[in-house]
């Protein structure tokens, strides 16, 4: 009986365990579910190629070259990644707030279980393109030095006239006027009602800047209340920024809220975080002026009192001075001093003249001792001797040369062909060449014989040598 009960109990336990195992087998692990969902995402044709538009946020450029980001709009946020092989081909630098168009696939990242966009390409969209142009304009102006502090004009501390360029329909204008009147009622405010947004705003803003710059204002405020980036875009236009930069009048910009920074803020002379702040920093506060005047008044009163007290003490000291009680003492003392100075001057002048006389006498003596007259005379005597000797030498040389020349002429005359001809001799030439042998002429040659008093032309009919033979 006991054995039967034991068998039944073991069977029951086995059945319970089997049932428990079957019940647990229907539960999946998180990893298994994630893999299943990832498989579904990867097989869905609508998710393998998706086209999304949105705004970039949490942009991170990884050292590996991968780009991590979040894509958001007003309804949702989606994580995204672009691997380095595609990120290197981007034509722009992804940054926070850029509106973009993304082409890629949607899948699940298993480690976090989040679905995300795997981007193959990213392009700027709409306002994003404007941001790209803005960055280019900003870089160009910065590189050309438009943002340098050396171009910033000083804002007048106590302006008499302020020109405000803003829209009369904006709440910011009333706040600025109220602030100016409250802080510094002495200032005159001129308002240039200007279209501050829209397609025509760029032209009207530039025109208002030019008019205000020629109005004689001490300070110009360019201001607009807050709004979307599209509303404020007029102040990111390059031609508007250049118009602000070229202003001759100091200009303060107060565009949007504190977090809004436009291109004109970089080129203006001073940037205020808000329109109201622009009004505040353009004029002093009358409370501060009154406080400063009060402090100055107290300082002047204290300084004057100290000066009067000091002068009274000095006057009291002078009035008790014994020489002032007896002025003759002052006169006598100065007279004695004048006499002493005159004697000292006379003595110094006399001494100076004496010393100069000694130096002059010594100089004269030195001149007489070192006079060159004796050297000149000795040189003249030596020169005369040299001249006489040179004359004798030249005469002797000329005579010797004359005799030598005469002897040479005699020898030349004795050897002259003319003298030889005078003695009855002659010479014969054949075609300009002197005939020295019978071999130099032939039958029929015309020869020229030169005598003492002329020449004879002959025609050779026969030529014989010393042996009497015809040649």
XYZ file of C-alpha atoms in Angstrom:
471
model
C 0.000 0.000 0.000
C 2.831 2.362 0.920
C 4.632 1.518 -2.311
C 1.556 2.313 -4.391
C 1.139 5.702 -2.737
C 4.796 6.494 -3.345
C 4.466 5.665 -7.040
C 1.402 7.891 -7.407
C 3.165 10.793 -5.680
C 6.232 10.546 -7.962
C 4.063 10.530 -11.063
C 2.160 13.564 -9.906
C 5.403 15.462 -9.263
C 6.704 14.573 -12.715
C 3.520 15.823 -14.361
C 3.712 19.126 -12.475
C 7.306 19.639 -13.546
C 6.456 18.963 -17.177
C 3.568 21.389 -17.005
C 5.813 24.031 -15.479
C 8.402 23.575 -18.212
C 5.776 23.895 -20.907
C 4.438 27.078 -19.335
C 7.960 28.630 -19.145
C 8.813 27.707 -22.725
C 6.381 30.320 -24.064
C 8.531 33.236 -22.664
C 11.198 34.862 -24.909
C 14.429 36.537 -23.843
C 14.928 40.225 -24.568
C 17.721 39.376 -26.983
C 15.554 36.900 -28.863
C 12.741 39.420 -29.212
C 15.155 42.118 -30.360
C 16.660 39.807 -32.971
C 13.175 38.927 -34.185
C 12.158 42.566 -34.485
C 15.430 43.464 -36.223
C 14.752 40.638 -38.698
C 11.263 42.041 -39.328
C 12.669 45.574 -39.848
C 15.361 44.338 -42.228
C 12.849 42.349 -44.295
C 10.265 45.136 -44.545
C 10.621 46.744 -48.019
C 9.141 50.002 -46.684
C 11.999 50.314 -44.157
C 14.942 49.308 -46.331
C 14.721 52.622 -48.210
C 13.187 55.581 -46.364
C 13.329 59.342 -46.954
C 13.127 61.578 -43.901
C 13.318 65.288 -43.203
C 13.909 66.934 -39.858
C 16.291 68.947 -37.699
C 19.666 67.673 -36.512
C 20.436 67.600 -32.803
C 23.062 66.003 -30.549
C 25.452 65.859 -33.488
C 28.685 64.006 -32.626
C 31.641 63.502 -34.946
C 33.395 60.345 -33.752
C 37.167 59.941 -34.067
C 36.510 56.890 -36.247
C 34.818 59.130 -38.811
C 31.294 57.939 -37.994
C 28.565 60.564 -37.520
C 26.020 60.106 -34.722
C 22.964 62.348 -34.418
C 19.298 62.630 -33.618
C 16.668 63.680 -36.143
C 13.664 65.485 -34.728
C 10.584 67.447 -35.583
C 7.776 68.822 -33.435
C 6.249 65.347 -32.940
C 9.103 62.853 -32.447
C 12.825 62.169 -32.176
C 14.753 59.431 -34.012
C 18.336 58.406 -33.406
C 20.603 58.092 -36.428
C 24.074 57.135 -37.572
C 26.093 57.609 -40.743
C 29.154 55.429 -41.111
C 32.479 56.919 -42.114
C 32.381 55.522 -45.667
C 29.410 57.834 -46.366
C 30.208 60.617 -43.901
C 33.465 61.426 -45.707
C 31.482 62.241 -48.864
C 29.281 64.919 -47.224
C 29.448 68.323 -48.895
C 28.749 70.246 -45.675
C 29.558 70.066 -41.970
C 26.534 68.718 -40.039
C 25.774 70.930 -37.032
C 23.104 71.424 -34.417
C 19.838 72.905 -35.687
C 20.361 72.260 -39.386
C 17.298 71.174 -41.383
C 18.231 68.161 -43.500
C 16.918 65.544 -45.934
C 18.096 61.991 -45.159
C 18.012 58.893 -47.318
C 18.725 55.525 -45.687
C 17.242 52.462 -43.978
C 15.550 51.976 -40.630
C 16.654 49.100 -38.394
C 17.176 48.186 -34.741
C 20.435 48.542 -32.836
C 20.412 45.326 -30.786
C 22.560 46.523 -27.862
C 20.110 49.265 -26.909
C 16.973 47.859 -28.523
C 16.299 51.232 -30.193
C 15.300 51.639 -33.780
C 17.263 54.240 -35.734
C 17.958 55.570 -39.198
C 21.134 54.361 -40.904
C 21.839 57.280 -43.255
C 23.367 56.763 -46.672
C 23.139 60.434 -47.697
C 22.304 63.724 -45.987
C 21.476 66.991 -47.748
C 20.624 70.455 -46.494
C 16.930 71.327 -46.666
C 15.351 74.767 -46.941
C 16.493 76.739 -43.911
C 19.407 74.375 -43.715
C 20.656 75.715 -47.022
C 20.328 79.187 -45.599
C 22.414 78.132 -42.631
C 25.041 76.814 -44.993
C 25.120 80.146 -46.844
C 25.209 81.991 -43.512
C 28.237 80.018 -42.369
C 29.995 80.771 -45.645
C 29.226 84.491 -45.378
C 30.323 84.500 -41.747
C 33.606 82.820 -42.627
C 34.240 85.213 -45.521
C 33.596 88.317 -43.425
C 35.685 87.001 -40.542
C 38.625 86.214 -42.836
C 38.426 89.715 -44.335
C 38.639 91.281 -40.865
C 35.086 92.655 -40.649
C 34.689 91.259 -37.119
C 37.941 92.761 -35.768
C 37.689 95.032 -32.732
C 39.762 97.713 -34.451
C 36.706 98.565 -36.580
C 34.386 99.021 -33.570
C 33.378 102.631 -32.929
C 32.949 103.906 -29.397
C 29.362 104.409 -28.231
C 28.842 108.017 -26.975
C 28.421 108.172 -23.215
C 25.932 111.066 -23.242
C 24.115 111.082 -26.614
C 21.851 113.944 -27.602
C 20.035 112.178 -30.430
C 19.302 108.484 -30.943
C 17.834 106.941 -34.089
C 15.873 103.695 -33.696
C 15.382 101.452 -36.727
C 12.508 99.094 -35.921
C 8.895 98.337 -36.686
C 6.221 100.539 -35.088
C 3.935 97.534 -34.833
C 6.387 95.617 -32.634
C 6.174 95.620 -28.845
C 9.943 95.977 -28.669
C 9.823 99.570 -29.947
C 7.569 100.793 -27.141
C 9.787 99.097 -24.561
C 12.865 100.822 -26.010
C 11.244 104.283 -26.070
C 10.006 103.837 -22.506
C 13.433 102.707 -21.367
C 15.180 105.663 -23.013
C 12.788 108.227 -21.483
C 13.027 106.619 -18.080
C 16.795 106.364 -18.041
C 17.797 109.544 -19.876
C 14.993 112.024 -20.630
C 17.421 114.502 -22.226
C 17.876 112.386 -25.335
C 15.874 113.000 -28.521
C 14.541 109.839 -30.134
C 13.867 109.507 -33.875
C 12.064 106.390 -35.066
C 12.530 104.935 -38.539
C 9.537 102.681 -39.117
C 10.990 99.752 -41.059
C 9.760 96.430 -42.371
C 11.758 93.898 -40.337
C 10.833 90.599 -41.989
C 9.682 89.297 -45.334
C 11.025 89.463 -48.863
C 11.142 93.285 -48.971
C 12.624 93.786 -45.515
C 16.233 93.538 -46.652
C 15.884 96.579 -48.940
C 13.947 98.658 -46.424
C 16.407 97.914 -43.599
C 19.373 98.991 -45.747
C 17.529 102.173 -46.793
C 16.667 103.022 -43.171
C 20.301 102.461 -42.150
C 21.460 104.932 -44.797
C 18.856 107.548 -43.797
C 19.653 107.224 -40.098
C 23.386 107.442 -40.776
C 22.904 110.813 -42.446
C 20.475 112.206 -39.861
C 23.128 113.519 -37.472
C 22.253 111.049 -34.725
C 24.886 110.258 -32.085
C 23.850 106.597 -31.844
C 21.741 104.261 -33.971
C 19.842 101.263 -32.606
C 18.848 98.456 -34.997
C 16.378 96.297 -33.079
C 13.718 93.666 -33.522
C 11.769 91.514 -31.078
C 12.000 87.751 -30.880
C 10.747 85.351 -33.516
C 11.622 82.250 -35.475
C 14.869 81.958 -37.353
C 12.962 82.698 -40.535
C 11.593 85.912 -39.018
C 15.086 87.063 -38.077
C 16.766 85.990 -41.305
C 16.883 89.503 -42.770
C 19.669 90.270 -40.300
C 21.684 87.302 -41.549
C 21.812 88.719 -45.070
C 25.312 89.717 -46.161
C 24.310 93.040 -47.759
C 22.523 94.087 -44.552
C 25.618 93.179 -42.523
C 27.842 95.190 -44.878
C 25.499 98.179 -44.581
C 25.822 97.981 -40.777
C 29.614 97.701 -41.032
C 29.877 100.756 -43.304
C 27.902 103.001 -40.943
C 29.736 106.179 -39.921
C 27.528 106.531 -36.836
C 28.071 104.122 -33.913
C 25.406 101.408 -34.074
C 24.002 98.987 -31.497
C 22.127 95.850 -32.587
C 19.475 94.168 -30.461
C 17.949 91.390 -32.546
C 15.635 88.763 -31.039
C 16.316 87.188 -27.670
C 19.570 86.625 -25.825
C 20.112 83.249 -27.506
C 19.645 84.711 -31.018
C 22.836 85.817 -32.752
C 22.659 87.137 -36.298
C 25.310 88.216 -38.788
C 24.784 91.926 -38.110
C 25.686 91.346 -34.443
C 29.242 90.458 -35.461
C 29.848 93.635 -37.488
C 27.985 96.165 -35.330
C 29.855 98.326 -32.850
C 28.007 96.751 -29.917
C 25.628 93.802 -29.641
C 22.817 93.802 -27.073
C 21.008 90.581 -26.111
C 17.551 92.163 -26.552
C 16.032 95.401 -27.931
C 15.376 96.678 -24.402
C 18.968 95.942 -23.446
C 20.103 97.898 -26.515
C 18.179 100.931 -25.253
C 19.647 100.512 -21.778
C 23.269 100.430 -22.895
C 22.842 103.310 -25.365
C 22.232 105.896 -22.636
C 23.310 106.385 -19.036
C 20.814 105.994 -16.205
C 19.767 109.313 -14.714
C 19.786 107.706 -11.280
C 23.443 106.873 -11.775
C 24.066 110.387 -13.084
C 22.427 111.966 -10.030
C 24.420 109.654 -7.787
C 27.623 110.529 -9.591
C 26.796 114.262 -9.402
C 26.074 113.937 -5.702
C 29.364 112.186 -5.120
C 31.169 114.758 -7.251
C 29.518 117.585 -5.323
C 30.610 116.056 -2.029
C 34.107 115.504 -3.357
C 34.368 119.113 -4.619
C 33.017 120.502 -1.347
C 35.484 118.416 0.616
C 38.351 119.400 -1.688
C 37.460 123.107 -1.522
C 37.198 122.983 2.265
C 40.576 121.256 2.502
C 42.083 123.812 0.114
C 40.703 126.757 2.078
C 41.953 125.258 5.353
C 45.386 124.617 3.862
C 45.618 128.144 2.425
C 44.527 129.641 5.779
C 47.286 127.724 7.530
C 49.842 128.870 4.979
C 48.631 132.467 5.271
C 48.876 132.289 9.048
C 52.419 130.947 8.770
C 53.433 133.673 6.320
C 51.821 136.406 8.403
C 53.890 135.428 11.427
C 57.152 135.304 9.437
C 59.549 137.915 10.874
C 60.702 139.202 7.504
C 57.171 140.017 6.468
C 56.797 142.096 9.625
C 59.906 144.068 8.580
C 60.022 144.199 4.735
C 63.328 146.131 4.773
C 65.017 142.914 5.831
C 63.885 141.261 2.620
C 65.170 144.200 0.546
C 68.537 144.362 2.343
C 69.034 140.633 2.025
C 68.272 140.647 -1.691
C 70.515 143.709 -2.188
C 73.427 141.936 -0.512
C 72.789 138.852 -2.575
C 72.702 140.958 -5.762
C 76.052 142.620 -4.890
C 77.637 139.258 -4.168
C 76.337 137.817 -7.435
C 77.618 140.888 -9.374
C 81.087 140.605 -7.827
C 81.153 136.911 -8.562
C 80.109 137.550 -12.146
C 82.746 140.271 -12.633
C 85.414 138.027 -11.221
C 84.417 135.109 -13.417
C 84.259 137.310 -16.539
C 87.695 138.814 -15.806
C 89.156 135.394 -15.183
C 87.611 134.092 -18.358
C 89.043 136.994 -20.398
C 92.476 136.481 -18.844
C 92.431 132.775 -19.619
C 91.349 133.492 -23.180
C 94.217 136.018 -23.544
C 96.731 133.424 -22.354
C 95.409 130.872 -24.816
C 95.487 133.412 -27.645
C 99.104 134.430 -26.830
C 100.199 130.797 -26.723
C 98.467 130.186 -30.028
C 100.260 133.123 -31.660
C 103.614 131.913 -30.348
C 102.928 128.459 -31.645
C 102.032 129.886 -35.048
C 105.270 131.895 -35.192
C 107.331 128.863 -34.153
C 105.664 126.569 -36.590
C 105.534 129.034 -39.503
C 106.284 127.312 -42.864
C 108.057 130.325 -44.435
C 111.532 128.872 -43.904
C 110.542 125.535 -45.383
C 109.013 127.361 -48.325
C 112.187 129.331 -48.963
C 114.372 126.208 -48.714
C 112.026 124.384 -51.048
C 112.231 127.258 -53.559
C 116.054 127.109 -53.525
C 116.001 123.348 -54.098
C 113.430 123.807 -56.862
C 115.620 126.420 -58.610
C 118.610 124.055 -58.453
C 116.539 121.214 -59.841
C 115.215 123.483 -62.609
C 118.728 124.603 -63.660
C 120.023 121.051 -63.603
C 117.026 119.874 -65.628
C 117.597 122.638 -68.226
C 121.268 121.622 -68.658
C 120.356 117.948 -68.911
C 117.650 118.646 -71.502
C 119.947 120.818 -73.609
C 122.653 118.153 -73.586
C 120.126 115.459 -74.423
C 118.712 117.525 -77.312
C 122.196 118.204 -78.754
C 123.148 114.537 -78.525
C 119.901 113.520 -80.209
C 120.476 116.112 -82.977
C 123.941 114.735 -83.701
C 122.658 111.169 -83.718
C 119.813 112.127 -86.055
C 122.289 113.850 -88.469
C 124.497 110.756 -88.607
C 121.457 108.573 -89.249
C 120.280 110.838 -92.062
C 123.731 110.700 -93.654
C 123.707 106.904 -93.572
C 120.160 106.812 -94.980
C 121.132 109.170 -97.816
C 124.109 107.016 -98.677
C 121.845 104.024 -98.976
C 119.022 105.855 -100.776
C 118.117 104.400 -104.227
C 117.827 107.965 -105.487
C 121.515 108.637 -104.877
C 122.325 105.359 -106.551
C 120.303 106.455 -109.600
C 122.185 109.757 -109.618
C 125.392 107.831 -110.101
C 124.061 106.333 -113.385
C 122.345 103.277 -112.115
C 118.705 102.233 -112.711
C 116.278 99.502 -111.699
C 113.710 97.550 -113.691
C 110.295 96.226 -112.654
C 108.000 93.727 -114.300
C 104.376 94.052 -113.305
C 105.440 96.034 -110.213
C 108.077 93.528 -109.092
C 111.802 94.452 -109.169
C 113.645 92.358 -111.729
C 116.688 90.796 -110.083
C 117.400 87.917 -112.521
C 116.742 87.192 -116.176
C 114.438 84.424 -115.057
C 111.941 87.068 -113.871
C 111.136 88.241 -117.439
C 110.246 86.658 -120.692
C 109.846 87.492 -124.373
C 107.093 89.970 -124.990
C 106.959 91.282 -121.385
C 106.521 95.017 -120.912
C 109.116 96.145 -118.384
C 109.593 99.545 -116.728
C 113.061 100.937 -116.136
C 113.448 103.773 -113.628
C 116.280 106.267 -114.196
C 117.371 109.362 -112.226
C 115.052 111.709 -114.099
C 112.262 109.396 -115.372
C 111.124 105.949 -116.525
C 111.422 103.934 -119.767
C 108.916 101.316 -120.904
C 110.426 98.481 -122.992
C 109.199 95.353 -124.677
C 111.447 92.349 -124.231
C 112.417 90.764 -127.564
C 115.240 88.546 -126.330
C 116.564 87.358 -122.942
C 120.157 86.063 -122.502
C 121.996 84.813 -119.401
C 125.622 85.481 -118.375
C 126.810 82.665 -120.616
C 125.354 84.431 -123.603
C 122.839 81.822 -124.206
C 119.270 82.618 -124.965
C 116.805 81.498 -122.424
